[in-house]
Every structure is written in structure tokens, then in C-alpha cells.
XYZ file of C-alpha atoms in Angstrom:
409
model
C 0.000 0.000 0.000
C 1.150 3.549 -0.753
C 0.306 6.519 1.467
C 1.169 10.143 0.677
C 1.587 12.786 3.404
C 1.386 16.402 2.228
C 1.093 19.827 3.803
C -2.400 21.267 3.389
C -1.445 24.864 4.256
C 1.690 27.029 3.788
C 4.084 24.407 5.141
C 5.234 23.911 8.754
C 2.073 21.920 9.532
C 3.808 19.142 11.466
C 4.392 16.707 8.592
C 7.596 15.432 10.195
C 5.763 14.127 13.234
C 2.991 12.537 11.160
C 5.476 10.861 8.796
C 7.476 9.580 11.745
C 4.307 8.214 13.341
C 3.109 6.480 10.156
C 6.566 5.176 9.248
C 6.210 2.330 11.742
C 3.970 0.408 9.316
C 6.002 1.148 6.172
C 9.215 -0.338 4.867
C 10.185 2.556 2.573
C 9.835 6.304 3.078
C 10.420 8.500 0.043
C 10.753 12.270 0.058
C 9.554 13.325 -3.377
C 10.169 17.095 -3.701
C 11.968 20.145 -2.329
C 15.409 20.489 -0.853
C 17.240 21.842 2.175
C 14.692 24.672 2.397
C 12.374 22.266 4.226
C 12.425 21.747 7.976
C 10.845 18.788 9.770
C 11.018 18.363 13.558
C 10.511 15.058 15.350
C 10.385 14.697 19.137
C 10.742 11.249 20.696
C 11.005 11.233 24.464
C 13.679 13.752 25.391
C 15.268 13.728 21.927
C 14.546 16.308 19.217
C 15.576 15.653 15.619
C 15.609 18.435 13.023
C 15.682 17.323 9.405
C 15.926 19.265 6.144
C 16.851 16.914 3.297
C 16.717 13.466 4.872
C 13.219 11.903 4.976
C 11.686 11.862 8.453
C 11.429 8.075 8.362
C 15.182 7.779 9.000
C 14.479 8.106 12.738
C 12.663 4.746 12.660
C 15.167 1.867 12.981
C 15.552 -0.472 9.997
C 13.505 1.699 7.626
C 14.922 2.575 4.215
C 14.580 6.164 3.002
C 14.893 7.625 -0.474
C 15.624 11.115 -1.752
C 13.327 11.111 -4.779
C 13.856 12.357 -8.291
C 11.748 15.473 -7.697
C 14.198 16.702 -5.068
C 17.101 19.132 -5.440
C 19.979 17.969 -3.288
C 22.631 20.020 -1.531
C 25.304 17.392 -0.889
C 27.168 19.448 1.703
C 23.963 20.033 3.678
C 23.035 16.374 3.363
C 26.287 15.117 4.880
C 26.196 17.753 7.624
C 22.714 16.500 8.466
C 23.868 12.882 8.457
C 26.716 13.747 10.826
C 24.233 15.357 13.215
C 22.076 12.228 13.075
C 25.117 10.055 13.830
C 25.982 12.287 16.770
C 22.416 11.731 18.042
C 22.796 7.973 17.836
C 20.892 7.364 14.589
C 22.498 4.685 12.418
C 21.784 5.590 8.780
C 24.457 3.696 6.851
C 22.945 1.396 4.220
C 19.468 2.869 4.723
C 19.655 5.977 2.503
C 19.215 5.979 -1.262
C 19.304 8.812 -3.803
C 17.454 8.865 -7.120
C 19.898 9.211 -10.017
C 17.521 11.678 -11.695
C 17.435 14.082 -8.724
C 19.186 17.406 -9.356
C 22.174 18.787 -7.453
C 22.388 22.195 -5.763
C 25.834 23.733 -6.284
C 27.303 26.273 -3.822
C 27.253 29.110 -6.373
C 23.494 28.749 -6.772
C 22.939 30.041 -3.229
C 24.408 33.487 -3.839
C 22.553 33.640 -7.157
C 19.340 32.825 -5.273
C 19.819 35.624 -2.739
C 20.890 38.171 -5.346
C 17.976 37.313 -7.606
C 15.506 37.863 -4.778
C 17.068 41.252 -3.975
C 16.558 42.344 -7.580
C 12.868 41.436 -7.668
C 10.271 44.193 -7.515
C 8.379 41.935 -5.092
C 10.929 39.896 -3.091
C 9.694 36.387 -2.295
C 11.528 35.949 0.998
C 13.544 32.983 -0.274
C 15.518 30.859 2.181
C 18.602 31.463 0.026
C 19.351 27.746 -0.247
C 19.688 27.775 -4.052
C 16.472 25.810 -4.484
C 14.809 28.139 -6.999
C 17.978 28.423 -9.109
C 18.352 24.638 -9.257
C 14.742 24.095 -10.307
C 15.041 26.904 -12.897
C 18.134 25.281 -14.394
C 16.345 21.947 -14.405
C 13.455 23.451 -16.393
C 15.925 25.175 -18.750
C 17.631 21.774 -19.230
C 20.914 23.095 -17.896
C 20.899 21.314 -14.528
C 23.172 18.643 -13.106
C 21.597 15.362 -12.029
C 23.065 13.026 -9.456
C 23.636 10.306 -12.042
C 25.327 12.713 -14.454
C 28.372 13.240 -12.253
C 29.341 9.593 -12.736
C 29.378 10.004 -16.528
C 32.971 10.847 -17.517
C 32.088 12.822 -20.654
C 29.593 14.982 -18.754
C 31.782 15.441 -15.699
C 34.804 16.637 -17.696
C 32.619 19.332 -19.282
C 32.055 21.008 -15.898
C 34.065 23.935 -14.531
C 37.047 23.191 -12.322
C 35.282 24.721 -9.312
C 32.227 22.512 -9.786
C 34.367 19.406 -10.297
C 36.416 20.157 -7.168
C 33.237 20.526 -5.110
C 31.577 17.374 -6.486
C 34.713 15.235 -6.169
C 34.389 15.531 -2.374
C 31.090 13.667 -2.472
C 31.215 11.300 -5.458
C 32.829 8.422 -3.511
C 30.479 8.980 -0.562
C 27.248 8.761 -2.540
C 28.213 6.188 -5.167
C 26.644 3.267 -3.300
C 23.536 5.315 -2.434
C 22.542 6.142 -6.009
C 19.719 4.087 -7.518
C 17.474 3.952 -10.563
C 14.320 4.910 -8.701
C 11.804 3.597 -11.231
C 13.149 0.046 -11.146
C 13.699 0.242 -7.368
C 10.065 1.203 -6.784
C 8.869 -1.539 -9.108
C 10.903 -4.111 -7.177
C 9.230 -2.979 -3.935
C 5.727 -2.517 -5.329
C 4.117 -4.965 -2.885
C 5.477 -3.226 0.230
C 4.002 -0.410 2.318
C 5.550 2.803 1.010
C 5.183 6.231 2.604
C 5.623 9.335 0.435
C 6.752 12.443 2.308
C 5.985 15.888 0.934
C 7.748 19.163 1.685
C 6.335 22.671 2.142
C 2.559 22.762 1.557
C -0.169 22.947 -1.078
C -0.391 26.746 -0.852
C 3.341 26.903 -1.668
C 3.037 24.568 -4.652
C 4.357 26.091 -7.876
C 1.023 25.659 -9.671
C -1.628 25.435 -6.947
C -0.136 27.945 -4.527
C -0.095 31.726 -4.103
C 2.154 32.330 -7.118
C 4.715 33.895 -7.273
C 5.046 33.612 -3.473
C 5.573 29.860 -3.679
C 8.328 27.274 -3.659
C 9.769 25.983 -6.940
C 8.817 22.345 -6.557
C 5.695 20.219 -6.553
C 4.475 20.098 -2.973
C 1.010 18.868 -3.965
C -0.055 15.209 -3.805
C 0.368 14.780 -7.566
C 4.076 15.429 -7.071
C 4.385 12.125 -5.209
C 3.680 10.147 -8.368
C 6.278 12.065 -10.375
C 8.947 12.476 -7.696
C 8.436 8.909 -6.539
C 8.590 7.393 -10.048
C 5.201 5.706 -9.822
C 1.985 6.232 -11.770
C -0.953 8.166 -10.270
C -2.927 4.922 -9.959
C -0.219 3.640 -7.645
C -1.263 6.001 -4.819
C -3.779 4.513 -2.375
C -4.324 7.132 0.344
C -3.546 10.844 0.676
C -3.175 12.450 4.096
C -3.178 16.240 4.338
C -1.564 17.729 7.446
C -2.974 20.998 8.815
C -2.708 23.005 12.016
C -5.641 24.081 14.172
C -4.639 27.599 13.094
C -2.594 28.924 10.142
C 1.027 30.034 9.774
C 3.200 31.325 6.990
C 6.925 32.112 6.657
C 8.253 34.709 4.254
C 6.384 37.087 2.012
C 3.043 36.595 0.305
C -0.673 36.946 1.030
C -2.054 35.604 4.296
C -5.791 36.451 4.559
C -6.263 35.333 8.178
C -3.076 36.712 9.761
C -3.650 38.091 13.253
C -3.871 41.865 13.426
C -2.287 43.463 16.506
C -4.922 46.199 16.625
C -7.714 43.632 16.411
C -6.292 40.603 18.242
C -3.756 42.234 20.552
C -0.984 39.841 21.601
C -2.668 36.695 20.256
C -0.109 36.235 17.480
C 2.813 36.390 19.914
C 1.023 34.003 22.263
C 0.373 31.430 19.525
C 3.924 31.802 18.212
C 5.495 31.114 21.611
C 3.170 28.298 22.715
C 3.262 26.671 19.283
C 7.040 27.175 18.904
C 6.410 28.871 15.586
C 9.922 29.530 14.376
C 11.334 28.151 11.133
C 13.418 24.982 11.522
C 15.567 25.954 8.539
C 15.838 29.728 8.933
C 14.826 30.393 12.543
C 12.513 33.125 11.272
C 9.355 33.757 13.314
C 6.294 32.462 11.521
C 3.334 34.693 10.815
C 0.298 33.316 12.624
C -3.432 33.591 12.014
C -6.827 31.966 12.270
C -7.483 28.624 10.623
C -8.352 29.442 7.008
C -11.042 26.949 6.025
C -11.482 28.480 2.569
C -7.844 27.685 1.773
C -7.970 24.311 3.548
C -11.011 23.132 1.595
C -9.262 24.225 -1.611
C -6.270 22.081 -0.597
C -8.534 19.117 0.129
C -10.226 18.986 -3.242
C -7.195 19.892 -5.372
C -5.221 17.048 -3.769
C -8.018 14.470 -3.375
C -7.164 14.317 0.329
C -8.672 11.241 1.987
C -7.881 12.189 5.582
C -6.694 15.288 7.381
C -4.185 15.091 10.208
C -4.948 18.004 12.547
C -1.932 19.187 14.552
C -1.264 21.805 17.260
C -4.789 21.522 18.649
C -3.270 21.746 22.147
C -1.937 25.255 21.416
C -5.520 26.465 21.937
C -5.804 24.855 25.403
C -5.862 28.161 27.292
C -7.820 30.256 24.777
C -11.255 31.451 25.930
C -12.747 31.820 22.464
C -11.487 30.316 19.196
C -12.176 31.605 15.689
C -11.767 30.252 12.178
C -12.315 31.775 8.747
C -15.330 30.467 6.817
C -15.390 32.959 3.924
C -13.537 35.899 2.371
C -15.045 39.345 1.956
C -13.521 40.852 -1.195
C -14.732 44.231 -2.462
C -17.739 43.937 -0.175
C -18.793 40.517 -1.480
C -18.447 37.218 0.374
C -16.943 34.195 -1.331
C -15.841 30.700 -0.326
C -13.599 30.339 -3.373
C -9.821 30.539 -2.934
C -8.748 32.982 -5.684
C -5.637 32.901 -7.853
C -5.384 36.702 -7.636
C -2.702 37.907 -5.225
C -4.361 41.326 -5.131
C -7.642 39.796 -3.985
C -5.937 37.659 -1.343
C -4.011 40.663 -0.017
C -7.211 42.714 0.247
C -9.416 40.080 1.838
C -11.347 40.518 5.045
C -11.806 37.128 6.744
C -15.334 36.190 7.794
C -14.954 34.520 11.176
C -16.924 31.938 13.139
C -16.375 31.650 16.885
C -16.146 28.589 19.102
C -15.985 28.272 22.854
C -12.564 27.176 24.114
C -12.061 24.146 26.367
C -9.692 25.777 28.885
C -7.902 22.567 29.887
C -4.907 20.543 28.767
C -5.552 17.861 26.145
C -1.973 16.515 26.000
C -2.882 13.315 27.837
C -5.863 12.469 25.606
C -5.267 9.264 23.654
C -8.791 8.582 22.372
C -10.984 11.001 20.472
C -13.734 10.662 23.062
C -11.266 11.856 25.728
C -11.176 15.306 24.124
C -13.369 18.002 25.713
C -16.679 18.423 23.902
C -15.664 21.938 22.801
C -12.562 20.532 21.074
C -14.675 17.851 19.396
C -17.079 20.527 18.139
C -14.185 22.431 16.580
C -12.869 19.267 14.896
C -16.334 18.324 13.628
C -16.877 21.742 12.079
C -13.574 21.492 10.175
C -14.653 18.097 8.858
C -18.065 19.372 7.784
C -16.703 22.475 6.075
C -13.951 20.663 4.152
C -16.014 17.494 3.594
C -12.916 15.585 4.702
C -12.513 13.252 7.669
C -9.916 14.146 10.292
C -8.271 10.769 10.791
C -5.427 11.899 13.064
C -5.429 14.480 15.850
C -2.111 15.601 17.341
C -2.385 16.913 20.903
C 1.317 17.649 21.441
C 4.643 17.664 19.611
C 5.807 14.284 20.986
C 5.240 11.073 19.036
C 3.021 9.557 21.742
C 0.744 12.609 21.884
C -1.345 11.436 18.956
C -4.927 10.238 18.514
C -5.632 7.878 15.611
C -9.259 7.823 14.494
C -8.667 6.205 11.095
C -5.466 4.390 10.222
C -4.369 5.490 6.711
C -2.750 2.088 6.217
C -6.146 0.397 6.470
C -7.837 0.573 3.106
C -11.601 1.027 3.385
């Protein structure tokens, strides 16, 4: 069986925890898009693991992980990350594979990335990791794939600086490189977990263009980046927070307003630990945007939602979510492509009574306070999508499973 986990908002939804939790029943975990601009945090007991390129499933012993062909790979960052994992007691040798068709991020791309963003009339707030440059070169057919560097004719055509950089890593990755299509076919009868990066609203085509990432962070990207056909995907899980966050520039219709909400944004940011794993930048915080979430559900054919950070609302007296946009005086429930409309939207809010108690120890859905259940039920009704997983804390054990994605209905 094949399960895809994607972000259903602007990234940072808690995909790392959900992937780690679901990895127990899979044998392979494949990251299918993005690069070192991603940040996934996993907390197990007293240990915290922060990942950027390596799939979250690496934390689970004996699981094999793959960097898929839709990824752009910074080899220096990858080996720095692997060293950190080794220092934390994670044995990864023999468990990591790299698709030969994945593209490589070269050091010079990073400065190009930063300089390009400075020159834009509307800066995107890039992480400066060279991701956009690498994807642009890929589309222009001027990129460098992992498999290419082992072809003598191609390698000798590179500049001396590029060859010197790549020669540091060629021997290290040689045994990791695989033909992903044949590898996936050989393992077609196993449970395979596909791990997305960023979120639907940052997808190059579905997101708030041009304030998006350069890769395919939608569910369809799993088929391409994982070298399988679309019929080979069984279940799609969309991860979303009980509220919304965004890093970097771009429209954010439900962002908290200091004049209107006072210190609520700072409160949510501190309680929810809303700082970028990759950049350390504080995340912008706002009400749960159900217009955007429903859009993510039907453009990705999401089977189940995994709701995270519900516990962040434990001490809030009254909770709100956005059920419509008011644009030019007219209400709509359609998520528009227009950046101008999104930037000039007034959110229409619905209020819910808070539960004013800790839910971290809840392990069954029925253990949740009735007010929390009402909030969850409304999200389900609005999006027409079942919430199969509810996270009540950042630790692995603080998770409620209502529907197991590995169980096909």
C-alpha cells in the first residue's frame, strides 16, 4: 500500500511528526520534492531531531529512506545533516538511497538565489538555499543530475570549481545512487510512505504564485517524484494546524492583526514554537483558514486530514476560524488565484468556545473536551474531509488515531 503525506497549508504543519508516526507500518519512506529549504522536527522522548533533506522516516530503525527524483539535493547540507544524526545515535548507513535523476544544488546557486531575490520588484523571501535556481536550471535543461556526475564525458565538461566541489562527495554517494523507477517496481508490494515538503499553498502551480516554492508540494508530485503512476497512490493524508502560519512574504488572509487581536499572534507563536526549523525566522500566525484548507482538500483528493497543534488552543477562551472571504464587499468561499484579492481580503470569522484545559494526555478522540470535538467536527463538515489523526502535542506519543491510513476502506 502507498500513502502520501502532504502539507495542506503554507508548510510547517507538522508533517515530520505525522510521517514519523506512520513510518512504523512502512518499509520505505520517500521524500519526493523540495530540498534543504524544508524543515521537519521530530520529538521522541527527550530527543529532538531536526531534518531538512533526509526523509523523516530515518528516525525509525531499519527503515529505508529515499531522496526522490523530484528533489534538489545540496550534498554538503546532506552530509552535515547525516553527521548530526550520527551524533544523536541514529544509524543511517545502508538505509539511505538517492534517485539518479534528482538534481544537485551547487554552492554558487545560493548566492545567485539571494541576489535574484534582492533584484525582484516583489521579493519572495527565499531561504537562500539555491532551491529556486536549481529548479530553474532543471526546467531550462541546464541542470546537473546526481547520475550525471558519474558520466565521464559529462563530468569533464564542468568547470574546475564545480568538479572540485563534487569530487568531495562522489565516492560517498556512489553506493547510495539508484534507478528509482526500477527500485520502486521491485518494492511494489510493500508499504511505502511518500513524504511531501512545504505545503499545497506553496506549490508552484496550486499555490499563491509567485510567493511559492519551486517544486511540486502537492499530492500529484508524489507520483512524479516517486517514479510511480498516479494509480499507484492509495491514500492521501493532508496535514494541517488548528490555526494557520506562513513564513516569508506573500498573502495571508487570516493573519492576526495586533490592533484587532492584541498579543494573540505572539502568544500562539510562543506556545506553538512557531519559528522556522531551517531559517529560525518567526512564523506569521493567524486563524485557521477553512477556505484555503477546503481548496487544498479537493485539489489534492485528500482522503484524511491530520490536525496538529490543537493543544496550542488549550488556554484560549474563544477560538475563531475563517469560513469565507469578503472581497470588495462581497463574500466568497472560493480561494482565488489573484494575489491582489488575497491581499485585500477581510476574513469572515466563526467563533467557538474554548475548552480551557490541557488535552496533552488524551489518547482517544472521546477523551477530548466536547468543545474541542465541536471544533474538529466543524472542520470536517466544512472541508467534507474526515480528520483521521489528531495531534495533541509535539511528541510522538501525543497522537490520537481515528482512522489508520494504512487500512484501506
